[in-house]
Short mmCIF file of C-alpha atoms and ligand atoms in Angstrom, two decimals:
data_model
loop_
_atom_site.label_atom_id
_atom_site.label_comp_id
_atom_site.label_asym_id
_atom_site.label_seq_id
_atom_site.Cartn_x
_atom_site.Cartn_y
_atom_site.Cartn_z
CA UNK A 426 35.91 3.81 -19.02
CA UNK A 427 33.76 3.48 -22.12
CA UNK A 428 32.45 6.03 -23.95
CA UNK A 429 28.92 4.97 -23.10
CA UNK A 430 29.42 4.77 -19.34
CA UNK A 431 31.24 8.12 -20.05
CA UNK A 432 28.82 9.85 -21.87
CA UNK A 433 25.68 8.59 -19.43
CA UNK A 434 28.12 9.67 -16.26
CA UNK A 435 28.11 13.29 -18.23
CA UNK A 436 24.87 13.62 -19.31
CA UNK A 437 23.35 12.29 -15.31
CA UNK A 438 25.59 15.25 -13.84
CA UNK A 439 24.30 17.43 -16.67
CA UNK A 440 20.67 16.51 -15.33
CA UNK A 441 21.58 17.16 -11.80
CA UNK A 442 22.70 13.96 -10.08
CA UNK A 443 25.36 14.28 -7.37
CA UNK A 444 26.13 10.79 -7.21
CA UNK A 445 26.10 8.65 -9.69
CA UNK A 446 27.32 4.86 -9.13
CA UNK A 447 27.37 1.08 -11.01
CA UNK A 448 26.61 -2.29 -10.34
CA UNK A 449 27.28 -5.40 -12.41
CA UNK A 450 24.59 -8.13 -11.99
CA UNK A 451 27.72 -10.47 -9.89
CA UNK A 452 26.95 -8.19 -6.67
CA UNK A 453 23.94 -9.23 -6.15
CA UNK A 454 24.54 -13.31 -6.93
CA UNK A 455 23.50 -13.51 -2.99
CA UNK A 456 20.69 -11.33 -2.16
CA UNK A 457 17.35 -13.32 -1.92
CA UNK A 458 15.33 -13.36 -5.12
CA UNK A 459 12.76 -11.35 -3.47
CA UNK A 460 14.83 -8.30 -2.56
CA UNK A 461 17.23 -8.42 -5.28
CA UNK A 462 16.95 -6.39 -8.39
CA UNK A 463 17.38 -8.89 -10.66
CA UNK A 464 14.97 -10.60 -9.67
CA UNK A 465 12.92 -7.50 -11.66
CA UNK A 466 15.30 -7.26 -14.74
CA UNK A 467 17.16 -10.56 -14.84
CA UNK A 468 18.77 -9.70 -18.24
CA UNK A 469 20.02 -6.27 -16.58
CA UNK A 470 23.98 -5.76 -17.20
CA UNK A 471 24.57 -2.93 -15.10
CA UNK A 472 22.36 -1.60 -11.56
CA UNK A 473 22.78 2.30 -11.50
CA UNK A 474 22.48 4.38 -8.63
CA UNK A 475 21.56 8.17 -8.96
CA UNK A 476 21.65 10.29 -5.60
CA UNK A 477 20.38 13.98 -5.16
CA UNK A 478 22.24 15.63 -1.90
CA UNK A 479 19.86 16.87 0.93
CA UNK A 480 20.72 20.29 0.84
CA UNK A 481 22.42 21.19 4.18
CA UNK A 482 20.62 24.43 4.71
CA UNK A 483 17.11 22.05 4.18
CA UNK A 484 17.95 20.55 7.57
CA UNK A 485 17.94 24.28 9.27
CA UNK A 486 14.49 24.09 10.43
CA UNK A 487 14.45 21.14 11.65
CA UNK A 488 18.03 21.90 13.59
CA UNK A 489 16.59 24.97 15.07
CA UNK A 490 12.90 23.02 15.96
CA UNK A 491 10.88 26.28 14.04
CA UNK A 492 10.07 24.74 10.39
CA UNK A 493 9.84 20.91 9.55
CA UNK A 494 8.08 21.59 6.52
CA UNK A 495 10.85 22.91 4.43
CA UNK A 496 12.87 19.27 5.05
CA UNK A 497 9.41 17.37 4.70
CA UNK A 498 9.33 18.54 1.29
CA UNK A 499 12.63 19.67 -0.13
CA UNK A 500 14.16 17.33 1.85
CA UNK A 501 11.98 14.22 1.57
CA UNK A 502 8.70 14.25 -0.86
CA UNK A 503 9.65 16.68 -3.47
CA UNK A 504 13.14 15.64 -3.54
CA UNK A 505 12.63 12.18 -4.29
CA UNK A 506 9.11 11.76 -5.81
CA UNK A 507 10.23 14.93 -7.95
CA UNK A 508 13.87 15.90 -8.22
CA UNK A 509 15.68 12.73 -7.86
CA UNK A 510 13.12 10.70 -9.86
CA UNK A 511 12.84 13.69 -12.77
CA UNK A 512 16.95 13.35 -12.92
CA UNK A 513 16.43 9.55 -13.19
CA UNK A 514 13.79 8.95 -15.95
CA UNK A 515 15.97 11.30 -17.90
CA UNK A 516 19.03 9.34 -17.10
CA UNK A 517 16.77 6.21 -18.26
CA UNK A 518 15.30 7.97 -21.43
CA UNK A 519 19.25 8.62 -22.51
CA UNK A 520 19.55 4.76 -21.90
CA UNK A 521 17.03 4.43 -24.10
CA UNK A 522 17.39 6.62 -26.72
CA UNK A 523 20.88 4.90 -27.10
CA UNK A 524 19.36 1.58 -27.84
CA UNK A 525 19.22 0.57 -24.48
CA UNK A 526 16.44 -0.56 -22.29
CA UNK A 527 16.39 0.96 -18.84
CA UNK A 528 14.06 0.21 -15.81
CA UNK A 529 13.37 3.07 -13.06
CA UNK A 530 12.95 2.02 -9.88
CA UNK A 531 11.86 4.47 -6.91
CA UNK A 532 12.71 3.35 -2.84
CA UNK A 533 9.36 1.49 -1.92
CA UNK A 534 10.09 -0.07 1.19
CA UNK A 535 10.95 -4.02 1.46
CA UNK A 536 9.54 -4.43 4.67
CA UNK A 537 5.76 -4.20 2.74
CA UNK A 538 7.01 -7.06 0.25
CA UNK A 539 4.59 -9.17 -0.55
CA UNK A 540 1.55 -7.17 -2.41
CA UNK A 541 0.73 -10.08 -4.82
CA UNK A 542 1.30 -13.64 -5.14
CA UNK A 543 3.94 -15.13 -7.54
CA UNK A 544 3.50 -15.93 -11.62
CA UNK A 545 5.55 -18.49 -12.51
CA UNK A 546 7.43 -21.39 -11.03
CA UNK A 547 10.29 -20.04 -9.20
CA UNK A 548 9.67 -16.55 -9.42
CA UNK A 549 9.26 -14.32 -6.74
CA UNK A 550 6.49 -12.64 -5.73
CA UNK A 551 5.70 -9.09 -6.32
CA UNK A 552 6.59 -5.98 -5.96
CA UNK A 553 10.06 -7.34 -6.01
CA UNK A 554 11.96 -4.06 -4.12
CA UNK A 555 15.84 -4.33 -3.00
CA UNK A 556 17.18 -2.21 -0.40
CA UNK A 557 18.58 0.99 -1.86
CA UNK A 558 21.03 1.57 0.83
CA UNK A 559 22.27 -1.71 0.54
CA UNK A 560 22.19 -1.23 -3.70
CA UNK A 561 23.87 1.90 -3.41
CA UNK A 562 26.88 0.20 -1.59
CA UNK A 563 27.23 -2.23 -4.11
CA UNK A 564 27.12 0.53 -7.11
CA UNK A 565 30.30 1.83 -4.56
CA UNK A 566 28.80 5.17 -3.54
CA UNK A 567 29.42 4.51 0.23
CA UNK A 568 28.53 2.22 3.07
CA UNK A 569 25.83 1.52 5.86
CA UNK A 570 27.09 3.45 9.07
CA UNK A 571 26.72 2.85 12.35
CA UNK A 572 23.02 5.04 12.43
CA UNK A 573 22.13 2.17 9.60
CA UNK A 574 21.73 4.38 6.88
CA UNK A 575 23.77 5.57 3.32
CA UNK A 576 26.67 7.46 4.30
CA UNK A 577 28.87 8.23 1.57
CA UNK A 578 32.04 10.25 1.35
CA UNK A 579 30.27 13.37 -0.51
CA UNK A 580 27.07 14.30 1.54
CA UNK A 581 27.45 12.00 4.52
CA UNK A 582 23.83 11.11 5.38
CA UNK A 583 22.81 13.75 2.97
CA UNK A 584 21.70 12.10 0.10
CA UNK A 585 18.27 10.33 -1.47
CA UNK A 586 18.97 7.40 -4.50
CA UNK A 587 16.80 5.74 -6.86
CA UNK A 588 17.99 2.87 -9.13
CA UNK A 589 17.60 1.97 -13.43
CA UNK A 590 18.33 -1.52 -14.25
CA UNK A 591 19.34 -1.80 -17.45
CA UNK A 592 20.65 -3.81 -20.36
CA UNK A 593 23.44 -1.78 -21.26
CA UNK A 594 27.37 -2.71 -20.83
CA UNK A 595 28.00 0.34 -18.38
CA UNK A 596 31.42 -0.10 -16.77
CA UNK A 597 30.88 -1.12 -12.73
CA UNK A 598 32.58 1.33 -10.67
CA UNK A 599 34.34 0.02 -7.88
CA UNK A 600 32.82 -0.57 -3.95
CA UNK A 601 33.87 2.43 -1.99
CA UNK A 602 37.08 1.78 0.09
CA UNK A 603 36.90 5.01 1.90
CA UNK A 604 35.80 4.55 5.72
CA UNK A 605 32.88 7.56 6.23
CA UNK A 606 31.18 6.57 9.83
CA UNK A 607 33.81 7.26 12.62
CA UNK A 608 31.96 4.82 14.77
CA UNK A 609 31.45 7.95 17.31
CA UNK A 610 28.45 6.78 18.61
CA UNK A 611 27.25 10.65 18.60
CA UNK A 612 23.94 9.71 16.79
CA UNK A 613 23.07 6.86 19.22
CA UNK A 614 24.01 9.42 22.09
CA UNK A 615 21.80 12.20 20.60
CA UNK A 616 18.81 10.14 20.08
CA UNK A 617 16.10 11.11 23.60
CA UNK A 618 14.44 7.95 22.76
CA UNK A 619 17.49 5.47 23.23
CA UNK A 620 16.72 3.62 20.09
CA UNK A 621 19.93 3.28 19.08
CA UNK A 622 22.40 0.42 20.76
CA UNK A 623 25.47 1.67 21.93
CA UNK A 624 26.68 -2.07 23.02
CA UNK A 625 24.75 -3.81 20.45
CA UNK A 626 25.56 -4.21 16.74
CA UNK A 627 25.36 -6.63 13.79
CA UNK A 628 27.44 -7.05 10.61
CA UNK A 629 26.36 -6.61 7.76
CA UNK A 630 28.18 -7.64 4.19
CA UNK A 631 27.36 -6.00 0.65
CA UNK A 632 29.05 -7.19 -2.12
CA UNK A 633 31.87 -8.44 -0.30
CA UNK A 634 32.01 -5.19 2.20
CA UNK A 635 31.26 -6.11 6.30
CA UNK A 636 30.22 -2.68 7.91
CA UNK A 637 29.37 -2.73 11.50
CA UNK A 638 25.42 -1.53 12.08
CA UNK A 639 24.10 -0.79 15.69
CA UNK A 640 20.42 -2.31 16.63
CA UNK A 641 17.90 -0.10 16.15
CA UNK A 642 14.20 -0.19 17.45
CA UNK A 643 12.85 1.32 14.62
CA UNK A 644 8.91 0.64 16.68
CA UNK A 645 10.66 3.69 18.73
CA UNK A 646 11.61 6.00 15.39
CA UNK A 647 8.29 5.54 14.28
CA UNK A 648 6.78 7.42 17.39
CA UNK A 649 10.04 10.38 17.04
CA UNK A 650 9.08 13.55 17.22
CA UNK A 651 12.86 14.91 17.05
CA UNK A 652 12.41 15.32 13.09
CA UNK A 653 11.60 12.06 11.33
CA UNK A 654 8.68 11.10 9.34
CA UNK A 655 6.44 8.35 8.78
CA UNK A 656 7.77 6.42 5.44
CA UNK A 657 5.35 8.04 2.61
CA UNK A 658 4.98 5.17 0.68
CA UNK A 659 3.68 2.65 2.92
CA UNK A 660 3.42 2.55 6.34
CA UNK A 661 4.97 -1.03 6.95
CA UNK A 662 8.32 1.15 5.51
CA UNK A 663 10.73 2.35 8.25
CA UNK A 664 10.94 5.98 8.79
CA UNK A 665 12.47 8.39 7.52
CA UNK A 666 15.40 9.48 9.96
CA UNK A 667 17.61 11.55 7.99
CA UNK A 668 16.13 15.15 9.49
CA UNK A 669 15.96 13.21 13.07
CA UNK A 670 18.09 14.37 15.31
CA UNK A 671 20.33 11.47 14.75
CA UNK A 672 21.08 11.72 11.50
CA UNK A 673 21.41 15.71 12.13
CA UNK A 674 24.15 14.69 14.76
CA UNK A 675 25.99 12.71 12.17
CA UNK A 676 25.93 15.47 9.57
CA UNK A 677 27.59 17.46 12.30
CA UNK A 678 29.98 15.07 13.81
CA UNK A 679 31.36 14.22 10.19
CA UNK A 680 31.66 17.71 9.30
CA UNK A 681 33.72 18.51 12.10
CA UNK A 682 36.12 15.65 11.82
CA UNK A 683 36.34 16.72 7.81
CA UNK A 684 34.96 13.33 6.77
CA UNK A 685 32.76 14.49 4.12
CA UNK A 686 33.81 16.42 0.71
CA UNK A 687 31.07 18.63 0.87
CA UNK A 688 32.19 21.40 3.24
CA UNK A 689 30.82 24.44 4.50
CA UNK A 690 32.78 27.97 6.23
CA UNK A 691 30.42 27.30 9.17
CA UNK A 692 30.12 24.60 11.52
CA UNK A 693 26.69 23.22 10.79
CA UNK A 694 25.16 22.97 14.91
CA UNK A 695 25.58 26.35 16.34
CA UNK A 696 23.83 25.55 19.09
CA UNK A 697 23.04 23.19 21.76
CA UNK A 698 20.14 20.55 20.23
CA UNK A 699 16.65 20.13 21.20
CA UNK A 700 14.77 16.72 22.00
CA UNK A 701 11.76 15.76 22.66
CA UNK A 702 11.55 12.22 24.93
CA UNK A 703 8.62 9.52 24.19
CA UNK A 704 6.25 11.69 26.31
CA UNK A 705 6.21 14.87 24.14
CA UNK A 706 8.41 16.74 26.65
CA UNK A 707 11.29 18.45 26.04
CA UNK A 708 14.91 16.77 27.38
CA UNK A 709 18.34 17.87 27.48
CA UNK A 710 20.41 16.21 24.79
CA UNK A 711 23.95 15.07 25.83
CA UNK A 712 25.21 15.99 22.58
CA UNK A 713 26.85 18.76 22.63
CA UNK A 714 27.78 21.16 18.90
CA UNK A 715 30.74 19.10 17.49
CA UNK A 716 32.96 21.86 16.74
CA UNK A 717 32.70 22.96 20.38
CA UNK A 718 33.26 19.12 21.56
CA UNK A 719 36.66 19.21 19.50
CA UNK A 720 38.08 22.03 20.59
CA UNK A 721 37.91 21.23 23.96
CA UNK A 722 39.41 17.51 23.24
CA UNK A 723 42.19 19.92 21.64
CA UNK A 724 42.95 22.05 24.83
S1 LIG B 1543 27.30 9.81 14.20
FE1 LIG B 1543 29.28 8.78 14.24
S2 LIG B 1543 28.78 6.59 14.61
FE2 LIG B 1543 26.89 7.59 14.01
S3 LIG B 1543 26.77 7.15 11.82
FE3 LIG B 1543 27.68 9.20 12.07
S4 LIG B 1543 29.90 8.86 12.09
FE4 LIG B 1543 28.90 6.86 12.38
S1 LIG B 1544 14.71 8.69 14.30
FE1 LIG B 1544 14.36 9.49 16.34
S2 LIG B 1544 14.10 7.68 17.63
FE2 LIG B 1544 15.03 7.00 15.74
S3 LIG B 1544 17.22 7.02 16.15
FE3 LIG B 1544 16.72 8.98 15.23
S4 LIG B 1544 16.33 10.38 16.93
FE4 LIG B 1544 16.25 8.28 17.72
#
């Protein structure tokens, strides 16, 4: 590794990132010019992806049902529009104070693309915004599971990333090889509202990886009330699901398989889940705690 991409890998941990992951430019030869981040920096050598965990105990409340505020902000608003976007404009100021120009780019959703019209022949309109999921694959921090979201081999679904494109030489790092989703299904089982397919999935490639995705209505997580929240930057954005009780499932069912690095002395569901069904009213979940699951499977 060079001592650049050595001594920016030091100084991001330093600064609080969890996760820290690299791109070159040849990853994203195929992504359409207006969801591809070089379409933004097109003399960028290196895409880097910078991921805060989700704390587990920020998903208590919303496990228990009795305090979604604590996830709504430590989980979701203040951790990315504060923590994870303080640790990367410092990550992009040390770019930069090496010599190095270095682009920050926070997760405004592609599905409000396009806010503009375009400036020049062949150019893309703006705001030019990639899918950071799909980025942070290609930087090798993990892979799209079957819930469609980041999982990576650290935190799981536990994680929020933004992105600096930059000219500097910073060594890739390579895709993840490690297989995180189980393919369990749990998180389509646990979700009252049925919006994820249990029969029905796509493939989809990053980079060269093929992960298998289930369909999702996401017209059906908009309307959940079993812990997500409506995308804060624009409401054409899909959800956030990762305090839903899907993503909760996950963080549960990977735990107690020991599929993620970032373990804890308790089980994380201690209890039997709540939902709430498209009416408001409380349903049964068929999901039952994980650890509980597996030691019956064992007797
Ligand atoms: S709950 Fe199971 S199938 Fe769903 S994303 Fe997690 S590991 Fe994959
Ligand atoms: S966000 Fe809600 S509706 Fe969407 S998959 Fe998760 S639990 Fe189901």
């Amino acid at each position: 590794m060079s001592e650049l991409t050595q001594q920016f890998k030091q100084f991001a941990a330093e600064h609080g990132a969890a996760l820290v992951g690299i791109a070159p430019p040849e990853r994203f030869a195929d992504w359409p010019a207006e969801h591809s981040p070089m379409s933004i920096a097109p003399e960028a050598r290196a895409v880097v992806a910078i991921g805060l965990r989700i704390t587990r105990g920020t998903l208590r409340g919303n496990e228990e049902g009795t305090n979604f505020n604590t996830y709504g902000v430590f989980g979701y608003a203040w951790l990315d529009s504060d923590f994870v976007s303080l640790t990367t404009f410092e990550c992009a100021e040390y770019l930069e104070d090496n010599g190095w120009e270095a682009a920050p780019l926070f997760p405004f959703p592609t599905e409000a693309y396009p806010q503009g019209i375009a400036v020049r022949k062949g150019a893309p309109a703006p705001n030019v915004y990639p899918d950071f999921a799909r980025v942070a694959v290609a930087c090798g921090l993990g892979e799209i599971g079957i819930n469609g979201d980041l999982l990576t081999p650290r935190f799981g679904p536990r994680q929020r990333i933004q992105l600096i494109l930059t000219d500097a030489p910073l060594d890739p790092d390579p895709l993840c090889e490690e297989k995180v989703c189980r393919e369990c299904l749990a998180c389509a089982e646990s979700c009252p509202l049925g919006a994820v397919s249990v029969t029905e999935f796509d493939e989809l490639t990053v980079a060269g990886k093929t992960m298998r995705v289930a369909k999702i209505d996401y017209a059906k997580c908009r309307v959940c009330q079993n812990g997500a929240c409506p995308n804060k930057y624009h409401a054409a954005g899909r959800p956030d699901r990762l305090g839903a009780i899907c993503n909760r499932t996950c963080v549960d069912a990977l735990e107690a398989r020991g599929a993620v690095g970032n373990t804890f002395e308790n089980p994380f569901r201690v209890r039997q889940p709540w939902g709430i069904d498209a009416t408001g009213q409380l349903v049964d979940v068929p999901v039952k705690p994980m650890a509980e699951q597996l030691d019956k499977e064992r007797e």
